Amino acid sequence: MLSEQEINRRQKRDELMRMGIDPYPAQEVSVTHTITQLRDAFADKTGKDTQGGYEPQLNFSEQAPYDHVALAGRLMGFRIMGSASFAEMQDATGRMQLYFRRDDIAPGDDKTLYNTVFKKLLDIGDIISVEGYVFTTQTGELSVYVRQFTILNKSLRPLPVVKEVVNEQTGEKEVYDAFTDPEQRYRQRYVDMIVNPQVRDVFVKRSKLVNSIRQFLSGRGYLEVETPILQPIHGGAAARPFSTHHNSLDMKLFLRIANELYLKRLIVGGYDGVFEFAKDFRNEGMDRTHNPEFTQVEFYVAYKDYLWMMDTIEEMVEKVAIDVAGTTKVTVGENIIDFKRPWKRLTMFEAIQEYTGIDVSAMDEAGLRTVAEARGIKTDASMGKSKLIDELFGDACEPNLIQPTFITDYPVEMSPLTKKHRSKPGLVERFEAICNGKEIANAYSELNDPIDQRERFEEQLRLAERGDEEAMALDDDFLRALEYGMPPTAGVGLGIDRLAMIMTNQPSIQDVLFFPQMRPEKKADVSTDADFLAAGVPAEWLPALQKMNILTVAQLREASPNKLFNDLGGMRKKLKIDAPMPDMETVRHWTGK
RNA sequence: GAUGCUUUAGCUCAGUUGGUUAGAGCUUCUCACUUUUAAUGAGAAGGCCCUGGGUUCGAGUCCCAGAAGCAUCACCA
């Protein structure tokens, strides 16, 4: 059912067509400038001066190249005053004021082009192109004086209208009636981007971030690769997978939770360094920092260890910050995060000692449990030593690690793919990069002893038997590859979404994904006109049923014929329906009774 | 999954101890207006008050259940 405004716009579309104006023309549109190009060209020539007066007016009606400029974009506002009007155009780069004058748009006696087409048939949201010259108004606003305009697209849905004004006292921009409902913003991201153009900047930065990493890694000679997303065995991380089915092979397949095991196979195969920007899928909870599909870049380099990788990540992320933000200092919420090298490095035990004052490195399980419970952490019998350490770290340390910090040397039980520490028993050569209280990267010296690896997998199988749904599956082919021999290798996974959140100062992962996963939209069940016609209701009575909130044939069947008959009489008057009143028998027939 | 908050016009929001026909601004429509800028002035239209039960003479308002969104927590990156 269409709203009044939608009906209105459809009528305008029809009216344009009747006038011989195609509201959806096919031709290529010639554009001489983007709006930002024009603004930049005049940046030092416009605007109010500090005394409160105005700059002298500019007029480029006879001065190339600004005597003939062509712009294209979406109309975002009108200020109409009789035979002259201002309109606001938005293109991919910014906004520009347009000036329309009746006698210039329609120079002859026929003023239809201005009075009807421009003033009556255009709406906010329509896309047009204009041709004219650059000038400034008395108030100093850079504008385009339109000689001619062309409709490129008649928009049929009203856009939420966001108004922005500069407060003269403070000089700050104030926004009115902002389109803010997160559900609508994420479900209809296109609307979000039209009316909140700053949203587009976030994704431009995200793209810069990805390019920056790609340049960094490619520039060092590492190979960008692609590996399977559909995997017969999901491996490389502890997470619950999505599963699917391949019909011709008649086999179960999983969407990957990580690409680690495939990239290591490529190192076995002889590449010195490989990386992949990978969409991974995890069938787990969703919140501000988790989306079921997310992106990470994983890369693996032969003949290196985790210490080398720490230096590399530090250098890479510092470069990313400079490329994206222009500086190593990035504002995130209330904090300023500085990615300048070197970052702080703490072992996990040192971090716990720093934030709790307790040295847990030599404690047994009972001692750890006491410390954890003293901090209000819920523990149970299934939690071993490493799990307790992890909980303690997550509770006491992680939220406090705002500046980028490397946490190193994790308990072996938590890291089934990681090489045992060269000198510290019970630990592995692993680090996580923590920033703004969240993990952004996870790396290790890769385990390349196939016998050790098999034992670690078998340990995971025992966890799975005990009901751990996130335990890793044993991957025989991966073990076979390791048995041929993998050089010592450093590997890392770095969360692109998490890093993008930090670099663009967005509080939620949904703000750095164009289309975050949402519950399906609830659609009201509505029968078609044809369904009602089939039920015997004549077309002229359909609006009356709609108005009475009978939207499905099923509802019609349940309606009481007497009440329906009475209401139809009222609706006939209210909606000014010309058709003769159906008799009681006919109405009874509609309801199937 | 748990707890709390929210849901009223196309958009942003009011709505009193439960009491006539549910309001405002913007948008839309009509009219006036040749450099405005949240243009202005006059007039009009636009509501399944999230859904379903219940209490009551009477529910947008109170109670119960459900849905969706948000926040916090748990799991996870």
XYZ file of C-alpha atoms (C1' of nucleotides) in Angstrom:
670
model
C 0.000 0.000 0.000
C 1.519 3.280 -1.099
C 1.747 6.385 1.020
C 0.304 9.611 -0.235
C 3.776 10.900 -1.033
C 4.618 7.788 -3.034
C 1.413 8.045 -5.052
C 2.212 11.677 -5.656
C 5.643 10.904 -7.048
C 4.276 8.198 -9.322
C 1.777 10.701 -10.702
C 4.596 13.162 -11.340
C 6.500 10.452 -13.189
C 3.472 9.823 -15.397
C 2.993 13.540 -15.932
C 6.599 13.933 -17.118
C 6.097 11.112 -19.599
C 2.880 12.701 -20.879
C 4.860 15.892 -21.490
C 7.355 13.936 -23.587
C 10.093 14.110 -20.944
C 11.750 10.757 -20.282
C 12.306 10.557 -16.507
C 14.832 7.740 -17.060
C 16.882 8.744 -20.119
C 19.511 6.389 -21.526
C 22.192 8.777 -22.735
C 25.568 9.165 -21.091
C 25.661 12.298 -18.932
C 28.377 14.830 -19.601
C 29.918 16.229 -16.443
C 32.764 18.731 -16.402
C 33.427 18.913 -12.671
C 32.697 17.138 -9.458
C 31.330 19.442 -6.805
C 34.474 19.159 -4.738
C 36.611 20.072 -7.766
C 34.587 23.264 -8.169
C 34.725 24.057 -4.474
C 38.462 23.514 -4.353
C 38.973 25.768 -7.361
C 37.189 28.594 -5.554
C 38.235 27.783 -2.017
C 40.158 31.035 -1.517
C 37.660 33.245 -3.342
C 34.431 32.732 -1.447
C 32.931 32.892 1.985
C 32.252 35.514 4.556
C 35.129 37.656 5.747
C 35.882 38.121 9.431
C 34.287 41.558 9.627
C 30.878 40.047 8.944
C 30.618 41.606 5.506
C 30.657 39.665 2.279
C 33.286 39.001 -0.336
C 32.712 40.762 -3.617
C 30.377 38.722 -5.806
C 31.943 36.533 -8.414
C 30.432 36.009 -11.833
C 31.923 33.665 -14.383
C 29.190 33.951 -16.983
C 31.743 34.882 -19.652
C 34.988 33.507 -18.325
C 36.188 30.038 -19.330
C 36.248 27.409 -18.064
C 33.682 28.385 -15.454
C 31.214 29.906 -17.935
C 30.113 26.410 -18.918
C 30.159 23.818 -16.179
C 28.066 20.665 -16.066
C 27.230 18.856 -12.846
C 25.139 15.799 -12.074
C 23.733 14.618 -8.775
C 20.799 14.202 -6.444
C 18.533 17.080 -5.423
C 18.583 17.414 -1.642
C 16.628 20.585 -1.006
C 14.640 23.424 -2.532
C 14.192 27.054 -1.569
C 11.639 28.378 -3.978
C 10.640 32.054 -4.118
C 8.405 32.849 -6.995
C 10.218 33.168 -10.268
C 13.634 32.391 -8.815
C 14.731 29.383 -6.794
C 17.660 27.766 -5.120
C 18.226 24.049 -4.989
C 20.807 21.882 -3.310
C 22.618 19.234 -5.355
C 24.641 16.395 -3.860
C 27.092 14.353 -5.890
C 29.607 11.714 -4.809
C 31.942 14.418 -3.525
C 29.802 17.091 -1.886
C 26.989 19.598 -2.135
C 26.500 22.643 -4.345
C 23.838 25.314 -4.452
C 22.048 25.742 -7.768
C 20.226 28.916 -8.843
C 17.241 28.622 -11.175
C 15.574 31.688 -12.668
C 12.294 31.366 -14.515
C 13.182 33.567 -17.467
C 16.533 31.851 -17.990
C 15.190 28.308 -17.717
C 12.228 29.153 -19.954
C 13.195 32.217 -22.026
C 10.085 32.365 -24.300
C 6.440 32.833 -23.424
C 6.019 29.222 -22.380
C 7.130 29.019 -18.751
C 6.184 25.333 -18.334
C 9.777 24.165 -17.931
C 10.137 26.323 -14.822
C 6.627 26.578 -13.422
C 5.636 22.968 -13.950
C 8.660 20.750 -14.571
C 11.049 22.363 -12.107
C 8.679 23.658 -9.446
C 5.993 20.974 -9.491
C 7.418 17.775 -10.886
C 10.826 17.643 -9.208
C 11.238 16.344 -5.671
C 13.952 15.854 -3.117
C 15.807 12.724 -4.155
C 15.501 13.169 -7.920
C 18.715 12.949 -9.914
C 19.369 15.654 -12.491
C 22.190 17.196 -14.466
C 22.629 20.933 -14.917
C 24.629 23.187 -17.186
C 25.428 26.790 -16.344
C 28.066 29.118 -14.948
C 29.731 29.613 -11.604
C 28.913 32.633 -9.454
C 28.551 33.618 -5.841
C 25.396 35.003 -4.266
C 25.226 38.134 -2.168
C 25.728 36.025 0.895
C 28.979 34.667 -0.567
C 27.746 31.161 -1.312
C 29.401 29.525 -4.293
C 26.616 28.499 -6.674
C 25.919 27.397 -10.208
C 23.588 29.619 -12.230
C 21.595 27.039 -14.157
C 20.937 27.665 -17.848
C 19.574 24.219 -18.519
C 18.718 21.082 -16.593
C 17.918 17.467 -17.467
C 16.028 14.936 -15.368
C 18.037 11.730 -15.068
C 15.917 9.834 -12.559
C 12.546 10.469 -10.941
C 12.743 9.179 -7.372
C 9.580 7.421 -6.191
C 10.263 7.189 -2.462
C 10.534 10.182 -0.167
C 13.935 10.501 1.482
C 14.242 11.349 5.156
C 15.135 15.018 5.082
C 18.159 15.924 7.169
C 18.834 19.608 7.601
C 22.150 21.033 8.572
C 22.841 24.589 9.646
C 25.916 26.377 10.910
C 25.308 27.903 14.310
C 26.448 31.509 14.049
C 27.488 31.739 17.683
C 29.612 28.622 17.868
C 30.422 28.101 14.192
C 29.547 24.423 14.650
C 27.242 22.471 12.407
C 23.898 21.531 13.877
C 21.880 18.723 12.357
C 18.101 18.579 12.496
C 15.870 15.552 12.050
C 18.858 13.267 11.519
C 18.185 9.790 10.160
C 19.521 7.848 13.114
C 17.513 4.671 13.728
C 20.224 1.971 13.535
C 17.835 -0.651 12.227
C 16.786 1.460 9.271
C 20.334 2.695 8.673
C 21.728 -0.850 8.405
C 18.797 -2.363 6.546
C 18.671 0.456 4.002
C 22.317 1.425 3.869
C 21.734 3.244 0.555
C 19.424 5.700 2.315
C 21.902 6.054 5.149
C 24.646 6.975 2.688
C 22.483 9.490 0.815
C 21.346 11.438 3.846
C 24.413 10.857 6.045
C 27.254 11.379 3.562
C 29.888 11.067 6.302
C 29.009 7.352 6.327
C 30.585 7.062 2.892
C 33.859 8.448 4.263
C 34.108 5.538 6.682
C 34.100 3.082 3.806
C 36.555 5.142 1.786
C 38.902 4.890 4.742
C 38.276 1.181 5.039
C 39.256 0.781 1.404
C 42.414 2.828 1.990
C 43.239 0.608 4.932
C 42.978 -2.555 2.850
C 45.012 -1.003 0.035
C 47.662 0.110 2.481
C 48.110 -3.426 3.804
C 48.081 -4.896 0.310
C 50.779 -2.460 -0.835
C 52.869 -3.193 2.228
C 52.770 -6.959 1.746
C 53.009 -6.968 -2.053
C 55.847 -4.470 -1.868
C 57.832 -6.972 0.143
C 57.331 -9.619 -2.488
C 54.677 -11.697 -0.727
C 52.099 -13.347 -2.927
C 48.394 -12.541 -2.648
C 46.481 -15.818 -2.974
C 42.970 -17.214 -2.785
C 42.055 -20.405 -0.970
C 38.784 -22.293 -0.589
C 35.879 -20.810 1.302
C 33.975 -24.096 1.023
C 36.021 -26.543 3.065
C 35.376 -30.222 3.818
C 37.069 -29.798 7.211
C 36.942 -26.478 9.014
C 40.208 -25.688 10.703
C 42.607 -23.023 11.806
C 40.564 -21.540 14.624
C 38.360 -22.461 17.534
C 34.855 -21.585 16.418
C 31.548 -23.094 15.416
C 31.141 -23.204 11.628
C 28.299 -22.784 9.181
C 27.664 -25.992 7.276
C 26.194 -26.548 3.849
C 25.769 -29.357 1.377
C 27.159 -29.959 -2.108
C 24.613 -31.757 -4.243
C 26.697 -33.451 -6.961
C 29.337 -34.627 -4.534
C 26.633 -35.338 -1.965
C 28.889 -34.160 0.824
C 28.836 -31.819 3.741
C 30.909 -28.677 3.374
C 31.729 -25.914 5.819
C 32.164 -22.219 5.237
C 35.659 -21.462 6.396
C 36.321 -20.154 9.876
C 39.951 -19.449 8.917
C 42.275 -20.076 5.994
C 45.344 -20.818 8.089
C 45.759 -24.473 7.185
C 45.548 -23.772 3.439
C 48.075 -20.943 3.573
C 50.513 -23.194 5.435
C 50.103 -25.817 2.714
C 51.271 -23.126 0.279
C 54.355 -22.515 2.428
C 55.010 -26.265 2.285
C 54.670 -25.951 -1.485
C 57.560 -23.524 -1.615
C 56.367 -19.909 -1.493
C 58.351 -17.672 0.841
C 55.374 -15.568 1.835
C 51.635 -15.649 1.099
C 48.685 -13.572 2.226
C 44.936 -13.503 1.672
C 42.206 -11.031 2.538
C 39.710 -13.589 3.673
C 36.023 -13.453 4.463
C 35.579 -15.896 7.335
C 32.301 -17.188 8.735
C 31.577 -18.101 12.331
C 28.260 -19.362 13.578
C 28.325 -17.550 16.894
C 26.848 -14.642 18.757
C 26.516 -11.204 17.226
C 27.214 -7.950 18.966
C 29.047 -4.667 18.601
C 32.297 -6.413 17.699
C 31.073 -9.602 16.032
C 29.349 -10.189 12.695
C 28.805 -13.746 11.384
C 30.960 -12.951 8.371
C 34.047 -10.855 8.868
C 37.298 -10.115 7.125
C 40.808 -10.788 8.200
C 44.102 -10.717 6.404
C 46.193 -13.742 7.218
C 49.806 -13.959 6.125
C 52.593 -16.468 6.520
C 56.307 -16.004 5.941
C 58.867 -18.816 5.780
C 62.063 -18.796 7.826
C 60.728 -16.220 10.290
C 59.473 -16.400 13.881
C 56.918 -14.568 15.999
C 59.465 -11.984 17.152
C 60.070 -10.989 13.539
C 56.334 -10.901 12.998
C 55.867 -8.501 15.915
C 58.270 -6.044 14.281
C 56.485 -6.462 10.953
C 52.964 -5.939 12.329
C 54.130 -2.868 14.207
C 55.592 -1.400 11.044
C 52.577 -2.320 8.931
C 49.921 -0.947 11.268
C 51.915 2.245 11.798
C 51.935 2.694 8.016
C 48.206 1.967 7.837
C 47.505 4.696 10.404
C 49.564 7.198 8.432
C 47.916 6.212 5.135
C 44.383 6.311 6.535
C 44.496 9.040 9.164
C 47.547 10.963 7.974
C 49.220 10.548 11.359
C 50.107 7.802 13.829
C 47.722 9.326 16.370
C 44.106 8.264 15.942
C 41.195 9.477 18.050
C 38.954 6.624 19.181
C 36.073 7.544 21.456
C 37.627 9.406 24.358
C 41.128 8.097 23.726
C 43.944 9.065 21.421
C 45.714 5.951 20.253
C 49.266 6.324 19.014
C 50.487 3.611 16.649
C 54.025 4.980 16.554
C 56.647 2.281 16.940
C 57.762 0.657 19.161
C 54.682 -0.686 20.910
C 54.675 -1.895 24.492
C 55.439 -5.592 24.868
C 54.394 -7.695 27.855
C 54.233 -11.399 28.434
C 50.850 -12.612 29.521
C 52.118 -13.196 33.072
C 53.696 -9.727 33.188
C 50.428 -8.190 32.040
C 48.476 -9.970 34.763
C 51.052 -8.908 37.355
C 50.923 -5.310 36.123
C 47.150 -5.034 36.409
C 46.487 -7.248 39.452
C 49.777 -7.011 41.314
C 49.844 -10.799 41.549
C 52.505 -13.038 40.060
C 50.620 -16.080 38.748
C 53.463 -17.548 36.676
C 54.301 -20.269 39.186
C 50.789 -20.910 40.513
C 48.990 -24.220 40.260
C 45.347 -24.600 39.245
C 44.011 -24.185 42.787
C 45.997 -20.996 43.331
C 44.786 -19.540 40.044
C 41.211 -20.393 40.898
C 41.488 -18.549 44.190
C 42.876 -15.457 42.463
C 40.184 -15.570 39.797
C 37.333 -15.971 42.266
C 38.727 -13.167 44.397
C 38.184 -10.935 41.349
C 34.601 -12.097 40.940
C 35.214 -14.392 37.963
C 32.840 -17.332 37.784
C 34.810 -20.578 37.603
C 33.799 -24.196 37.252
C 35.489 -27.562 37.457
C 36.015 -27.889 33.710
C 38.300 -24.855 33.653
C 41.941 -25.869 33.538
C 45.017 -23.810 34.287
C 45.230 -22.154 30.884
C 41.543 -21.291 30.811
C 41.858 -19.643 34.230
C 44.838 -17.623 33.075
C 42.906 -16.580 29.970
C 39.890 -15.511 32.050
C 42.102 -13.584 34.420
C 43.781 -11.820 31.516
C 40.474 -11.006 29.828
C 39.072 -9.605 33.045
C 42.016 -7.682 34.430
C 44.129 -6.682 31.459
C 42.444 -6.598 28.082
C 39.987 -3.732 28.761
C 42.863 -1.612 30.101
C 45.093 -2.051 27.078
C 44.140 1.032 25.092
C 47.449 1.858 23.430
C 48.661 -0.833 21.024
C 50.348 -3.552 23.052
C 51.783 -6.962 22.264
C 50.927 -9.718 24.720
C 53.256 -12.687 24.284
C 53.782 -16.270 25.408
C 50.438 -17.991 25.889
C 49.681 -21.308 27.601
C 50.076 -24.253 25.243
C 46.548 -25.657 25.751
C 44.957 -22.600 24.125
C 47.098 -22.758 20.996
C 47.011 -26.106 19.175
C 48.751 -24.799 16.022
C 51.596 -22.968 17.738
C 55.212 -23.965 18.261
C 56.242 -24.606 21.850
C 58.257 -21.820 23.404
C 61.990 -22.082 22.812
C 62.803 -21.591 26.531
C 59.635 -21.424 28.660
C 57.982 -24.807 29.304
C 54.206 -24.912 29.126
C 54.042 -21.824 26.904
C 53.953 -21.258 23.168
C 55.489 -18.663 20.873
C 52.392 -16.613 20.310
C 51.415 -12.968 20.569
C 48.257 -10.975 20.276
C 48.167 -7.290 19.418
C 45.650 -5.580 21.690
C 44.370 -2.105 20.979
C 41.458 -0.134 22.432
C 40.778 -3.070 24.746
C 40.278 -5.539 21.895
C 42.411 -8.059 20.068
C 43.312 -6.873 16.580
C 45.910 -9.471 15.598
C 46.926 -12.960 16.642
C 50.225 -14.478 15.540
C 52.639 -17.282 16.220
C 55.668 -19.227 15.294
C 53.848 -21.942 13.399
C 54.038 -25.478 14.666
C 55.891 -27.483 11.992
C 56.568 -30.716 13.869
C 54.003 -33.098 12.321
C 54.111 -35.556 15.249
C 53.535 -32.792 17.812
C 50.783 -31.372 15.590
C 49.017 -34.722 15.425
C 49.088 -34.993 19.207
C 47.655 -31.506 19.592
C 44.828 -32.368 17.190
C 44.133 -35.524 19.155
C 43.922 -33.422 22.313
C 41.322 -31.291 20.504
C 39.380 -34.432 19.585
C 39.199 -35.342 23.253
C 37.828 -31.849 23.974
C 35.239 -32.329 21.250
C 34.173 -35.648 22.803
C 33.631 -33.787 26.067
C 31.246 -31.496 24.212
C 33.441 -28.553 23.230
C 31.743 -27.412 20.038
C 34.636 -25.146 19.144
C 37.360 -27.773 19.298
C 39.368 -28.159 16.111
C 38.867 -31.094 13.791
C 41.778 -33.309 12.775
C 42.857 -32.483 9.240
C 44.700 -35.481 7.803
C 45.700 -33.783 4.594
C 47.194 -30.870 6.498
C 49.219 -33.326 8.601
C 50.333 -35.089 5.427
C 51.581 -31.739 4.103
C 53.491 -31.080 7.329
C 55.067 -34.508 7.072
C 56.677 -33.477 3.769
C 58.181 -30.616 5.769
C 57.275 -26.970 6.353
C 60.079 -24.481 6.983
C 59.951 -22.550 10.239
C 57.223 -20.019 9.594
C 55.697 -16.982 11.209
C 51.978 -16.444 10.671
C 49.416 -13.846 11.627
C 45.735 -13.051 11.321
C 44.730 -9.411 11.528
C 41.092 -8.391 11.823
C 40.249 -5.871 9.117
C 36.879 -4.922 10.595
C 38.303 -4.373 14.060
C 41.157 -2.299 12.698
C 38.737 -0.329 10.537
C 36.613 0.415 13.611
C 39.639 1.913 15.318
C 40.971 3.800 12.310
C 37.566 5.349 11.545
C 36.481 5.848 15.175
C 33.312 3.776 14.842
C 31.892 2.137 17.966
C 30.267 -0.839 16.242
C 31.346 -3.405 13.638
C 28.037 -2.736 11.880
C 29.306 0.752 11.111
C 32.285 -0.545 9.113
C 30.287 -3.155 7.165
C 28.067 -1.942 4.341
C 25.495 -4.643 4.958
C 25.762 -6.086 8.461
C 23.810 -9.269 9.076
C 20.289 -8.559 10.337
C 17.275 -10.577 11.270
C 14.946 -10.883 8.288
C 12.634 -7.962 7.834
C 9.137 -8.671 9.044
C 6.876 -8.393 6.025
C 3.221 -7.747 6.530
C 1.175 -10.433 4.797
C -0.775 -8.699 2.043
C -2.884 -10.308 -0.644
C -2.631 -8.974 -4.192
C -5.425 -7.148 -5.963
C -5.784 -10.201 -8.204
C -6.469 -12.366 -5.130
C -9.292 -10.051 -4.082
C -10.697 -9.930 -7.614
C -10.641 -13.740 -7.669
C -12.631 -13.691 -4.423
C -15.300 -11.693 -6.254
C -14.525 -8.177 -5.004
C -14.794 -5.598 -7.817
C -11.729 -3.385 -8.330
C -13.536 -0.182 -7.273
C -14.134 -1.568 -3.770
C -10.507 -2.531 -3.088
C -9.559 0.885 -1.610
C -12.456 0.580 0.829
C -11.248 -2.817 2.053
C -7.728 -1.428 2.432
C -8.983 1.476 4.470
C -10.805 -1.006 6.697
C -7.523 -2.876 7.224
C -8.641 -5.980 5.422
C -5.347 -6.667 3.672
C -5.590 -10.394 3.000
C -8.254 -12.626 1.539
C -8.029 -14.657 4.747
C -9.070 -11.576 6.725
C -11.945 -11.044 4.322
C -13.140 -14.630 4.896
C -13.144 -14.068 8.655
C -15.027 -10.774 8.474
C -18.649 -10.697 9.520
C -20.794 -10.049 6.393
C -23.168 -7.777 8.321
C -20.446 -5.543 9.700
C -18.687 -5.544 6.345
C -21.866 -4.477 4.579
C -22.440 -1.636 7.039
C -18.820 -0.443 6.916
C -18.816 -0.485 3.117
C -21.682 1.980 3.160
C -19.632 4.321 5.347
C -16.527 3.882 3.237
C -18.515 4.526 0.075
C -19.341 7.970 1.382
C -15.939 8.696 2.912
C -13.906 7.616 -0.122
C -16.477 8.978 -2.587
C -16.823 5.646 -4.401
C -19.130 6.029 -7.409
C -20.009 2.362 -7.835
C -23.473 1.249 -6.693
C -23.654 -0.347 -3.276
C -23.410 -4.159 -3.532
C -26.338 -5.962 -1.971
C -26.068 -8.065 1.173
C -26.029 -11.329 -0.788
C -23.019 -10.150 -2.832
C -21.065 -9.138 0.254
C -21.865 -12.486 1.848
C -20.493 -14.123 -1.281
C -17.178 -12.183 -0.927
C -16.665 -13.640 2.523
C -17.270 -17.113 1.153
C -20.330 -17.624 3.359
C 20.999 -17.020 25.790
C 20.169 -13.361 30.470
C 18.914 -8.416 32.280
C 17.527 -3.303 31.385
C 15.701 0.588 28.088
C 13.003 1.881 23.627
C 8.847 1.371 19.788
C 3.351 7.447 18.532
C 2.568 10.957 11.076
C 7.369 10.030 5.377
C 11.683 12.002 9.210
C 12.927 13.825 14.365
C 10.139 13.872 18.708
C 6.121 15.666 22.750
C 1.897 13.364 24.974
C 0.340 15.321 32.543
C -2.807 11.245 38.102
C -6.061 6.593 32.761
C -10.842 11.148 30.700
C -13.746 15.027 24.797
C -11.956 14.516 18.071
C -3.689 12.026 19.899
C 0.042 17.107 19.151
C 4.749 20.032 17.301
C 8.742 21.019 13.748
C 10.462 19.381 9.121
C 8.548 16.745 4.668
C 4.095 16.555 1.237
C -0.092 19.440 -1.211
C -2.383 24.698 -2.482
C -1.253 30.059 -2.752
C 2.175 34.558 -2.465
C 7.318 35.987 -3.189
C 13.749 37.699 -8.421
C 20.180 36.302 -4.496
C 17.787 32.491 -0.431
C 20.218 29.148 2.846
C 16.727 24.936 8.661
C 14.269 30.920 3.140
C 9.688 33.383 4.688
C 4.175 34.217 5.129
C -1.044 32.052 4.677
C -3.911 27.520 4.288
C -4.577 21.999 3.930
C -3.647 16.831 4.092
C -1.260 13.016 6.617
C -1.945 8.083 12.656
C -3.526 -0.504 12.947
C -0.130 5.140 19.046
C 4.829 -2.310 17.276
C 1.452 -7.027 17.744
C -1.960 -10.125 20.719
C -4.491 -10.713 25.268
C -6.241 -8.485 30.019
C -7.922 -4.653 33.916
C -11.536 -0.476 33.459
C -17.607 2.947 32.285
C -13.140 4.518 29.491
C -6.159 2.536 27.665
C -1.190 5.909 23.488
C -0.942 5.890 29.029
C -1.810 0.376 33.761
C -0.901 -5.418 33.746
C 0.640 -10.127 31.002
C 2.746 -12.432 26.614
C 5.272 -11.784 21.980
C 8.244 -9.092 18.030
C 11.990 -5.707 16.596
C 15.979 -2.191 17.848
C 19.612 -0.494 21.384
C 22.806 -1.107 25.905
C 25.292 -4.382 29.371
C 26.786 -9.445 30.318
C 28.017 -14.612 28.591
C 30.561 -17.163 23.971
C 33.810 -15.479 20.170
C 37.700 -12.317 16.443
